[in-house]
CSV table of C-alpha atoms and ligand atoms in Angstrom, one decimal:
chain,number,residue,atom,x,y,z
A,1,MET,CA,0.0,0.0,0.0
A,2,VAL,CA,1.3,3.4,-0.9
A,3,THR,CA,0.9,6.1,1.8
A,4,SER,CA,1.6,9.7,1.1
A,5,ALA,CA,4.2,11.2,3.6
A,6,ALA,CA,2.7,13.6,6.1
A,7,PRO,CA,3.8,17.2,5.3
A,8,SER,CA,6.7,18.2,7.5
A,9,PRO,CA,5.8,20.9,10.1
A,10,ARG,CA,6.8,24.4,9.2
A,11,LYS,CA,9.7,26.0,11.1
A,12,ARG,CA,8.4,28.9,13.2
A,13,VAL,CA,10.5,32.0,13.1
A,14,VAL,CA,10.9,35.1,15.3
A,15,LEU,CA,12.6,38.0,13.4
A,16,LEU,CA,14.2,40.7,15.5
A,17,GLY,CA,15.1,43.7,13.3
A,18,ALA,CA,12.3,43.0,10.8
A,19,THR,CA,12.2,46.5,9.3
A,20,GLY,CA,16.0,46.6,8.4
A,21,SER,CA,18.0,45.4,5.5
A,22,ILE,CA,18.4,41.9,6.8
A,23,GLY,CA,14.8,42.0,7.9
A,24,GLU,CA,13.6,42.8,4.4
A,25,ASN,CA,15.7,40.1,2.8
A,26,THR,CA,14.4,37.6,5.4
A,27,LEU,CA,10.8,38.5,4.6
A,28,ARG,CA,11.5,37.7,0.9
A,29,VAL,CA,12.8,34.3,1.9
A,30,LEU,CA,9.8,33.7,4.2
A,31,ALA,CA,7.3,34.8,1.5
A,32,ALA,CA,8.9,32.4,-1.0
A,33,HIS,CA,8.8,29.4,1.4
A,34,ARG,CA,5.5,29.8,3.2
A,35,ASP,CA,5.2,26.0,3.0
A,36,LYS,CA,8.3,25.5,5.1
A,37,LEU,CA,8.6,28.6,7.2
A,38,GLU,CA,6.1,30.5,9.4
A,39,LEU,CA,6.7,34.0,10.9
A,40,VAL,CA,5.4,34.0,14.4
A,41,GLY,CA,7.0,37.1,16.0
A,42,ILE,CA,8.6,40.4,14.8
A,43,ALA,CA,10.3,43.4,16.4
A,44,ALA,CA,11.9,46.7,15.4
A,45,HIS,CA,13.2,49.8,17.1
A,46,SER,CA,10.7,52.4,16.2
A,47,LYS,CA,9.2,52.0,12.7
A,48,TRP,CA,5.9,50.7,14.0
A,49,GLU,CA,3.9,51.5,10.8
A,50,LYS,CA,6.2,49.4,8.7
A,51,LEU,CA,6.1,46.7,11.4
A,52,ALA,CA,2.3,46.8,11.3
A,53,ALA,CA,2.3,46.3,7.6
A,54,ILE,CA,4.6,43.2,8.0
A,55,ALA,CA,2.4,41.9,10.7
A,56,ARG,CA,-0.6,42.2,8.4
A,57,GLN,CA,1.2,40.7,5.4
A,58,PHE,CA,2.4,37.6,7.4
A,59,ASP,CA,-0.5,37.5,9.9
A,60,VAL,CA,1.9,37.8,12.9
A,61,ARG,CA,0.3,38.3,16.3
A,62,HIS,CA,3.4,38.8,18.5
A,63,VAL,CA,5.0,42.2,17.9
A,64,GLY,CA,7.7,44.2,19.7
A,65,LEU,CA,8.9,47.8,19.6
A,66,PHE,CA,12.0,48.7,21.6
A,67,ASP,CA,11.4,52.5,21.6
A,68,ASP,CA,8.9,53.7,24.2
A,69,ALA,CA,7.3,56.4,22.1
A,70,ALA,CA,6.9,54.0,19.1
A,71,TYR,CA,5.4,51.4,21.5
A,72,SER,CA,2.9,53.9,22.8
A,73,ALA,CA,2.0,55.0,19.3
A,74,ALA,CA,1.5,51.4,18.2
A,75,ARG,CA,-0.7,50.8,21.3
A,76,ALA,CA,-2.8,53.7,20.4
A,77,ASN,CA,-3.2,52.3,16.8
A,78,LEU,CA,-3.7,48.6,17.6
A,79,ALA,CA,-6.3,48.5,14.8
A,80,ALA,CA,-3.3,48.7,12.3
A,81,PHE,CA,-2.2,45.3,13.5
A,82,PRO,CA,-4.0,41.9,13.0
A,83,ALA,CA,-6.8,41.2,15.4
A,84,GLY,CA,-5.6,39.7,18.7
A,85,THR,CA,-2.0,41.2,18.4
A,86,HIS,CA,0.1,40.9,21.6
A,87,LEU,CA,2.3,44.0,21.6
A,88,VAL,CA,5.4,44.1,23.8
A,89,GLY,CA,7.8,47.0,24.4
A,90,GLY,CA,11.4,47.6,25.4
A,91,LEU,CA,14.3,45.1,25.9
A,92,SER,CA,12.1,42.9,28.1
A,93,GLY,CA,9.6,42.7,25.1
A,94,LEU,CA,12.4,41.5,22.8
A,95,VAL,CA,13.5,38.9,25.3
A,96,GLU,CA,9.8,37.7,25.6
A,97,LEU,CA,9.6,37.4,21.8
A,98,ALA,CA,12.9,35.5,21.8
A,99,GLN,CA,11.4,32.9,24.2
A,100,LEU,CA,8.0,32.5,22.5
A,101,PRO,CA,6.9,29.0,23.2
A,102,ALA,CA,5.5,28.9,19.6
A,103,ALA,CA,9.0,29.6,18.0
A,104,ASP,CA,11.7,27.2,16.8
A,105,THR,CA,14.3,29.7,15.5
A,106,VAL,CA,15.1,33.3,16.4
A,107,LEU,CA,16.8,35.4,13.8
A,108,VAL,CA,18.6,38.3,15.5
A,109,ALA,CA,19.2,41.2,13.0
A,110,VAL,CA,19.1,44.2,15.4
A,111,VAL,CA,21.9,46.6,14.7
A,112,GLY,CA,24.6,46.7,17.4
A,113,THR,CA,24.6,44.8,20.6
A,114,THR,CA,21.0,45.3,21.8
A,115,GLY,CA,20.2,41.8,20.6
A,116,LEU,CA,22.5,40.2,23.1
A,117,ALA,CA,19.9,39.6,25.9
A,118,PRO,CA,17.3,38.3,23.4
A,119,ALA,CA,19.9,36.0,21.8
A,120,LEU,CA,20.9,34.5,25.1
A,121,ALA,CA,17.3,34.1,26.1
A,122,ALA,CA,16.5,32.3,22.9
A,123,LEU,CA,19.4,29.9,23.4
A,124,ALA,CA,18.5,29.3,27.0
A,125,ALA,CA,15.0,28.4,25.9
A,126,GLY,CA,16.5,25.9,23.4
A,127,LYS,CA,15.6,27.9,20.3
A,128,ASP,CA,18.1,27.8,17.4
A,129,LEU,CA,19.7,31.2,16.9
A,130,ALA,CA,20.1,32.5,13.3
A,131,LEU,CA,22.6,35.2,13.9
A,132,ALA,CA,23.2,38.3,11.8
A,133,SER,CA,24.2,40.7,14.5
A,134,LYS,CA,27.9,40.0,14.6
A,135,GLU,CA,28.5,42.6,17.3
A,136,ILE,CA,26.9,40.3,19.8
A,137,LEU,CA,29.7,37.7,19.3
A,138,VAL,CA,32.4,40.3,19.4
A,139,LEU,CA,31.0,41.6,22.7
A,140,ALA,CA,30.3,38.4,24.5
A,141,GLY,CA,31.1,35.5,22.2
A,142,LYS,CA,32.2,33.0,24.8
A,143,PHE,CA,29.0,33.5,26.8
A,144,VAL,CA,26.8,33.1,23.7
A,145,VAL,CA,28.6,29.9,22.6
A,146,ALA,CA,28.4,28.5,26.2
A,147,ALA,CA,24.7,29.2,26.3
A,148,ALA,CA,24.2,27.2,23.1
A,149,LYS,CA,26.3,24.3,24.4
A,150,LYS,CA,24.3,24.3,27.6
A,151,SER,CA,20.9,24.0,26.0
A,152,GLY,CA,22.0,22.1,22.9
A,153,ALA,CA,20.5,24.8,20.6
A,154,LYS,CA,22.3,25.6,17.3
A,155,ILE,CA,23.9,28.9,16.3
A,156,LEU,CA,23.3,29.3,12.5
A,157,PRO,CA,25.5,32.1,11.0
A,158,VAL,CA,23.6,34.5,8.7
A,159,ASP,CA,26.6,36.8,8.0
A,160,SER,CA,27.5,35.7,4.5
A,161,GLU,CA,31.1,34.9,5.1
A,162,HIS,CA,30.4,32.8,8.2
A,163,ASN,CA,27.5,31.1,6.6
A,164,ALA,CA,30.0,30.2,3.8
A,165,VAL,CA,32.5,28.8,6.2
A,166,PHE,CA,29.7,26.9,8.0
A,167,GLN,CA,28.7,25.3,4.6
A,168,CYS,CA,32.3,24.4,3.7
A,169,LEU,CA,33.0,22.9,7.1
A,170,GLU,CA,30.0,20.6,7.1
A,171,GLY,CA,31.1,17.0,7.3
A,172,HIS,CA,34.8,18.0,8.0
A,173,PRO,CA,36.4,17.5,11.3
A,174,HIS,CA,37.8,20.7,12.7
A,175,THR,CA,41.2,19.1,13.3
A,176,GLY,CA,41.7,19.1,9.6
A,177,VAL,CA,41.3,22.9,9.2
A,178,ARG,CA,44.4,24.9,8.7
A,179,ARG,CA,42.8,28.3,8.3
A,180,ILE,CA,39.8,30.2,7.0
A,181,ILE,CA,39.9,33.1,4.6
A,182,LEU,CA,37.0,35.6,4.6
A,183,THR,CA,36.6,37.8,1.6
A,184,ALA,CA,36.2,41.5,1.8
A,185,SER,CA,34.8,43.7,-1.0
A,186,GLY,CA,36.9,46.6,0.2
A,187,GLY,CA,33.9,48.9,0.7
A,188,ALA,CA,33.1,52.3,-0.8
A,189,PHE,CA,36.7,53.6,-0.8
A,190,ARG,CA,38.5,50.5,-2.1
A,191,ASP,CA,39.9,52.4,-5.2
A,192,TRP,CA,40.2,55.9,-3.7
A,193,PRO,CA,43.6,57.5,-3.3
A,194,ALA,CA,44.5,57.7,0.5
A,195,ALA,CA,44.7,61.5,0.3
A,196,ARG,CA,41.0,61.7,-0.6
A,197,LEU,CA,39.9,59.8,2.6
A,198,ALA,CA,40.3,62.9,4.7
A,199,HIS,CA,37.3,64.5,2.9
A,200,VAL,CA,34.9,61.6,2.9
A,201,THR,CA,31.3,62.5,3.8
A,202,PRO,CA,28.7,60.2,5.3
A,203,ALA,CA,26.9,60.1,1.9
A,204,ASP,CA,30.2,58.9,0.3
A,205,ALA,CA,30.6,56.2,2.9
A,206,LEU,CA,27.0,55.0,2.6
A,207,HIS,CA,27.5,54.1,-1.1
A,208,HIS,CA,28.6,50.5,-1.1
A,209,PRO,CA,29.7,49.0,-4.5
A,210,ASN,CA,28.2,45.5,-4.0
A,211,TRP,CA,25.8,45.3,-1.1
A,212,SER,CA,22.7,47.2,0.0
A,213,MET,CA,22.9,47.3,3.9
A,214,GLY,CA,22.1,49.4,6.9
A,215,PRO,CA,24.1,52.5,7.6
A,216,LYS,CA,26.3,51.2,10.4
A,217,ILE,CA,27.6,48.1,8.6
A,218,THR,CA,28.1,50.1,5.4
A,219,VAL,CA,30.4,52.5,7.2
A,220,ASP,CA,32.1,49.5,8.8
A,221,SER,CA,32.7,48.0,5.4
A,222,ALA,CA,34.3,51.2,4.2
A,223,THR,CA,36.8,51.2,7.1
A,224,LEU,CA,37.1,47.4,7.1
A,225,ALA,CA,36.1,47.4,10.7
A,226,ASN,CA,33.4,45.1,9.5
A,227,LYS,CA,36.1,42.5,8.3
A,228,GLY,CA,37.8,42.9,11.7
A,229,LEU,CA,34.6,42.2,13.5
A,230,GLU,CA,34.0,39.3,11.2
A,231,LEU,CA,37.4,37.7,12.0
A,232,ILE,CA,36.6,37.8,15.7
A,233,GLU,CA,33.1,36.5,15.0
A,234,ALA,CA,34.6,33.6,13.0
A,235,GLN,CA,37.1,32.8,15.7
A,236,CYS,CA,34.4,32.5,18.2
A,237,LEU,CA,31.8,30.7,16.1
A,238,PHE,CA,34.2,28.0,14.7
A,239,GLY,CA,36.6,27.7,17.8
A,240,LEU,CA,39.7,28.8,15.9
A,241,ARG,CA,43.0,30.4,17.0
A,242,PRO,CA,43.4,34.0,15.9
A,243,GLU,CA,46.1,33.2,13.4
A,244,GLN,CA,43.8,30.8,11.6
A,245,CYS,CA,41.3,33.6,10.8
A,246,THR,CA,42.4,35.6,7.7
A,247,ALA,CA,40.9,37.8,5.0
A,248,VAL,CA,41.5,38.7,1.4
A,249,LEU,CA,40.2,41.5,-0.8
A,250,HIS,CA,37.8,40.2,-3.4
A,251,PRO,CA,36.0,43.1,-5.2
A,252,GLN,CA,33.2,41.0,-6.8
A,253,SER,CA,31.8,39.6,-3.5
A,254,ILE,CA,31.0,36.2,-5.2
A,255,VAL,CA,33.3,33.9,-3.2
A,256,HIS,CA,32.3,34.6,0.4
A,257,ALA,CA,34.9,32.5,2.2
A,258,PHE,CA,37.5,29.7,1.8
A,259,VAL,CA,38.3,27.0,4.2
A,260,GLU,CA,41.9,25.7,3.7
A,261,PHE,CA,42.5,22.2,5.1
A,262,THR,CA,45.8,20.8,6.4
A,263,ASP,CA,46.5,19.0,3.2
A,264,GLY,CA,46.4,22.3,1.3
A,265,ALA,CA,43.0,21.7,-0.4
A,266,MET,CA,40.5,24.5,-0.2
A,267,LEU,CA,36.7,24.7,-0.3
A,268,ALA,CA,34.9,27.9,-1.2
A,269,GLN,CA,31.3,28.9,-1.2
A,270,LEU,CA,30.0,31.0,-4.1
A,271,CYS,CA,26.8,32.9,-4.8
A,272,PRO,CA,25.8,36.3,-5.9
A,273,PRO,CA,26.0,39.2,-3.4
A,274,SER,CA,22.5,38.9,-2.0
A,275,MET,CA,21.8,38.2,1.7
A,276,THR,CA,18.8,36.0,0.7
A,277,PHE,CA,21.2,33.1,0.1
A,278,PRO,CA,22.8,32.9,3.6
A,279,ILE,CA,19.4,33.8,5.3
A,280,GLN,CA,17.6,31.0,3.5
A,281,HIS,CA,20.4,28.5,4.2
A,282,ALA,CA,20.3,29.4,8.0
A,283,LEU,CA,16.5,29.3,8.2
A,284,LEU,CA,16.0,26.1,6.2
A,285,HIS,CA,19.1,24.2,7.4
A,286,PRO,CA,19.7,21.4,6.7
A,287,VAL,CA,17.1,21.5,3.9
A,288,ARG,CA,17.9,23.0,0.4
A,289,ALA,CA,15.2,24.6,-1.7
A,290,PRO,CA,15.0,26.9,-4.7
A,291,GLY,CA,16.6,30.3,-4.0
A,292,VAL,CA,14.9,33.6,-4.0
A,293,ASP,CA,17.5,35.3,-6.3
A,294,SER,CA,19.1,34.0,-9.4
A,295,ALA,CA,22.2,31.8,-9.1
A,296,LEU,CA,25.5,32.6,-10.8
A,297,ASP,CA,25.3,32.4,-14.6
A,298,PHE,CA,28.5,31.1,-16.2
A,299,THR,CA,27.2,31.8,-19.7
A,300,LYS,CA,27.9,35.5,-18.8
A,301,LEU,CA,31.4,36.9,-18.4
A,302,LEU,CA,32.5,36.4,-14.8
A,303,SER,CA,35.9,37.2,-13.4
A,304,LEU,CA,37.0,36.7,-9.9
A,305,GLU,CA,40.0,38.7,-8.4
A,306,PHE,CA,41.7,38.3,-5.1
A,307,ARG,CA,44.3,40.7,-3.7
A,308,PRO,CA,46.1,41.0,-0.3
A,309,ILE,CA,44.6,43.7,1.9
A,310,ASP,CA,46.9,46.8,2.5
A,311,GLU,CA,46.4,47.2,6.3
A,312,SER,CA,48.1,50.6,6.2
A,313,ARG,CA,44.9,51.9,4.5
A,314,PHE,CA,42.6,50.2,7.0
A,315,PRO,CA,43.9,50.8,10.6
A,316,LEU,CA,40.6,49.4,12.1
A,317,LEU,CA,41.3,46.0,10.6
A,318,ARG,CA,44.8,46.0,12.2
A,319,LEU,CA,43.3,47.1,15.5
A,320,ALA,CA,40.6,44.4,15.3
A,321,ARG,CA,43.2,41.7,14.7
A,322,GLU,CA,45.3,43.0,17.6
A,323,THR,CA,42.2,42.8,19.9
A,324,MET,CA,41.5,39.3,18.6
A,325,ALA,CA,45.0,38.2,19.6
A,326,ALA,CA,44.8,40.1,22.9
A,327,ALA,CA,41.4,38.4,23.8
A,328,GLY,CA,39.8,39.2,27.1
A,329,VAL,CA,37.6,42.3,26.8
A,330,ALA,CA,39.7,43.9,24.1
A,331,PRO,CA,37.3,42.9,21.3
A,332,ALA,CA,34.3,44.3,23.3
A,333,ILE,CA,36.2,47.6,23.8
A,334,PHE,CA,37.0,47.7,20.1
A,335,ASN,CA,33.3,47.1,19.2
A,336,ALA,CA,31.8,49.6,21.6
A,337,ALA,CA,34.3,52.4,20.7
A,338,ASN,CA,33.7,51.7,17.0
A,339,GLU,CA,29.9,51.8,17.3
A,340,VAL,CA,30.1,55.2,19.1
A,341,ALA,CA,32.6,56.6,16.6
A,342,VAL,CA,30.6,55.5,13.6
A,343,ALA,CA,27.4,57.1,15.0
A,344,ALA,CA,29.4,60.3,15.5
A,345,PHE,CA,30.7,60.2,11.9
A,346,LEU,CA,27.2,59.6,10.6
A,347,ALA,CA,26.0,62.6,12.6
A,348,SER,CA,28.8,64.7,11.0
A,349,GLU,CA,30.4,65.2,14.5
A,350,ILE,CA,33.8,63.8,13.5
A,351,PRO,CA,35.6,63.2,10.1
A,352,PHE,CA,36.0,59.8,8.6
A,353,LEU,CA,39.6,59.4,9.6
A,354,ALA,CA,38.8,60.2,13.2
A,355,ILE,CA,36.9,56.9,13.6
A,356,PRO,CA,40.1,54.8,14.0
A,357,ARG,CA,41.7,57.5,16.2
A,358,VAL,CA,38.8,57.3,18.6
A,359,VAL,CA,38.9,53.5,18.7
A,360,GLU,CA,42.7,53.4,19.2
A,361,HIS,CA,42.5,56.0,22.0
A,362,VAL,CA,39.9,54.0,23.9
A,363,LEU,CA,41.8,50.7,23.4
A,364,ALA,CA,45.0,52.3,24.8
A,365,THR,CA,43.1,53.8,27.8
A,366,ILE,CA,41.2,50.8,29.2
A,367,PRO,CA,43.2,48.0,30.6
A,368,ASN,CA,42.4,44.6,29.2
A,369,PHE,CA,41.3,41.7,31.5
A,370,GLU,CA,39.8,38.2,31.2
A,371,PRO,CA,36.1,38.6,32.1
A,372,ALA,CA,34.9,36.1,34.7
A,373,ASP,CA,31.3,36.8,33.8
A,374,LEU,CA,29.0,38.7,31.5
A,375,PRO,CA,28.4,41.7,33.8
A,376,SER,CA,32.2,42.4,33.8
A,377,VAL,CA,32.1,42.5,29.9
A,378,LEU,CA,29.2,44.9,30.0
A,379,VAL,CA,31.1,47.2,32.4
A,380,ALA,CA,34.0,47.3,29.9
A,381,ASP,CA,31.5,48.0,27.1
A,382,THR,CA,29.9,50.9,29.0
A,383,GLU,CA,33.3,52.4,29.9
A,384,SER,CA,34.4,52.1,26.3
A,385,ARG,CA,31.4,54.0,25.1
A,386,ARG,CA,31.9,56.7,27.7
A,387,LEU,CA,35.5,57.2,26.8
A,388,ALA,CA,34.7,57.2,23.1
A,389,ARG,CA,32.2,60.0,23.6
A,390,LEU,CA,34.7,62.0,25.6
A,391,LYS,CA,37.3,61.7,22.9
A,392,ILE,CA,34.7,62.8,20.3
A,393,LEU,CA,33.8,65.9,22.3
A,394,ASP,CA,37.5,66.7,23.0
A,395,PRO,CA,39.6,65.3,20.2
A,396,GLN,CA,42.9,66.9,21.4
A,397,PRO,CA,45.6,64.3,22.0
B,1,NDP,P1,19.5,48.2,9.5
B,1,NDP,O1,20.0,49.4,10.1
B,1,NDP,O2,19.1,48.1,8.1
B,1,NDP,O3,18.3,47.6,10.4
B,1,NDP,C1,18.4,47.5,11.7
B,1,NDP,C2,17.1,46.8,12.3
B,1,NDP,O4,17.3,46.7,13.7
B,1,NDP,C3,15.8,47.6,12.0
B,1,NDP,O5,14.8,46.7,11.9
B,1,NDP,C4,15.7,48.4,13.3
B,1,NDP,O6,14.4,48.9,13.6
B,1,NDP,C5,16.2,47.4,14.3
B,1,NDP,N1,16.6,47.9,15.6
B,1,NDP,C6,17.6,48.8,15.8
B,1,NDP,N2,17.8,49.0,17.1
B,1,NDP,C7,16.9,48.2,17.7
B,1,NDP,C8,16.5,48.0,19.1
B,1,NDP,N3,17.1,48.6,20.1
B,1,NDP,N4,15.5,47.1,19.3
B,1,NDP,C9,14.9,46.5,18.4
B,1,NDP,N5,15.2,46.6,17.1
B,1,NDP,C10,16.1,47.5,16.7
B,1,NDP,O7,20.7,47.1,9.8
B,1,NDP,P2,21.1,45.8,9.0
B,1,NDP,O8,19.8,45.0,8.6
B,1,NDP,O9,22.0,46.1,7.9
B,1,NDP,O10,22.0,45.0,10.0
B,1,NDP,C11,21.4,44.3,11.1
B,1,NDP,C12,22.5,43.5,11.7
B,1,NDP,O11,22.9,42.5,10.8
B,1,NDP,C13,23.8,44.2,12.1
B,1,NDP,O12,24.3,43.7,13.3
B,1,NDP,C14,24.7,43.9,10.9
B,1,NDP,O13,26.1,43.9,11.3
B,1,NDP,C15,24.3,42.5,10.6
B,1,NDP,N6,24.5,42.2,9.2
B,1,NDP,C16,24.0,42.8,8.2
B,1,NDP,C17,24.2,42.5,6.8
B,1,NDP,C18,23.5,43.3,5.7
B,1,NDP,O14,23.6,42.9,4.6
B,1,NDP,N7,22.7,44.3,6.0
B,1,NDP,C19,25.1,41.5,6.5
B,1,NDP,C20,25.7,40.8,7.6
B,1,NDP,C21,25.4,41.1,8.9
B,1,NDP,P3,13.9,50.4,13.0
B,1,NDP,O15,13.7,50.1,11.5
B,1,NDP,O16,12.6,50.6,13.7
B,1,NDP,O17,14.9,51.4,13.3
B,2,MG,MG1,29.6,39.8,6.2
């Protein structure tokens, strides 16, 4: 007798940062795979009207807004949301969403480190964590990895390079890995003469050649702080030594990472520069399904270039590598100072070349130490932000 197989249950997803660049790409993946994925919770910082539209489109009843004023505005306009919506506010609201009993996977795509508490809450509740917010791992990677180990939940990398490494490593014992090589597009100023960098405006920095992303990560791509954060993220996610984590310039952003094994063989992962590829991989893992965007087409001219990175042009990459080697709270200090400096650059408070100066100053001022617990990392993070602001307000040496 032939029996038809029961349809596999849909994976239920909570999406924190639904209104952002990763959020929008995730919604495209969810819309294309409604038979396999169900959106059950969403959150944003303040764009409540956009969030209400998403809630209506995907019939989502659990909705969070971090910002108090936006939360109140949404409360006053509950009719804009599907009937029966449960609206939550603030950080505690994000944490509540991350632990929704109805969820299997939580995708954290909140810019910066605000997503740390929700990410830890999701892992503690045994939910798989699809992680875009790399800053979380740079701030508190060992605590996040420990939380996953404790509950047995998985961390599925969404960042394209890490998703690529994850795919290349599958089925290969870690002992056979010599090093990983993340690719870097080189950002907006890859081909600018160094002398022009002194006059860069926020608008210049927000023009990325290959990727369309949120403002903070676009500036980080132009300074290559992003690649520095990603090396630290990779070290933490894959349990590597600092010297095993390297990067190469690849202007086309088609190869996302290489894994080099001890015998000298390398595996690479390739796909066009669209975040729908790694997002879909992380959400459907281990299932493969047709992609949302077109795959590479070898009937068209395609050339791939790779060049070493000139670190003298990108001091933040050097500083990030140094903090990775120093370990302790140095990566957290780097991340916090960089976040504050980038915000100040975007607000036209400091010039582009002052971003690494602020970060270097803060790193040189705060003594490094090995954190015994999460609160001591958070103290270093807060102190780093305070010192970065002071340096921005008084840039004299
Ligand atoms: P965007 O600036 O485009 O979007 C940020 C999202 O986070 C928005 O939905 C925003 O809500 C929300 N948000 C911001 N602060 C809070 C908060 N305190 N509480 C709740 N939600 C908040 O950023 P991206 O999508 O580009 O990046 C998100 C994360 O993903 C970053 O950590 C980035 O490093 C990482 N990433 C991004 C990639 C990309 O291609 N964009 C690639 C790899 C990693 P609102 O709209 O209301 O402000
Ligand atoms: Mg990346």
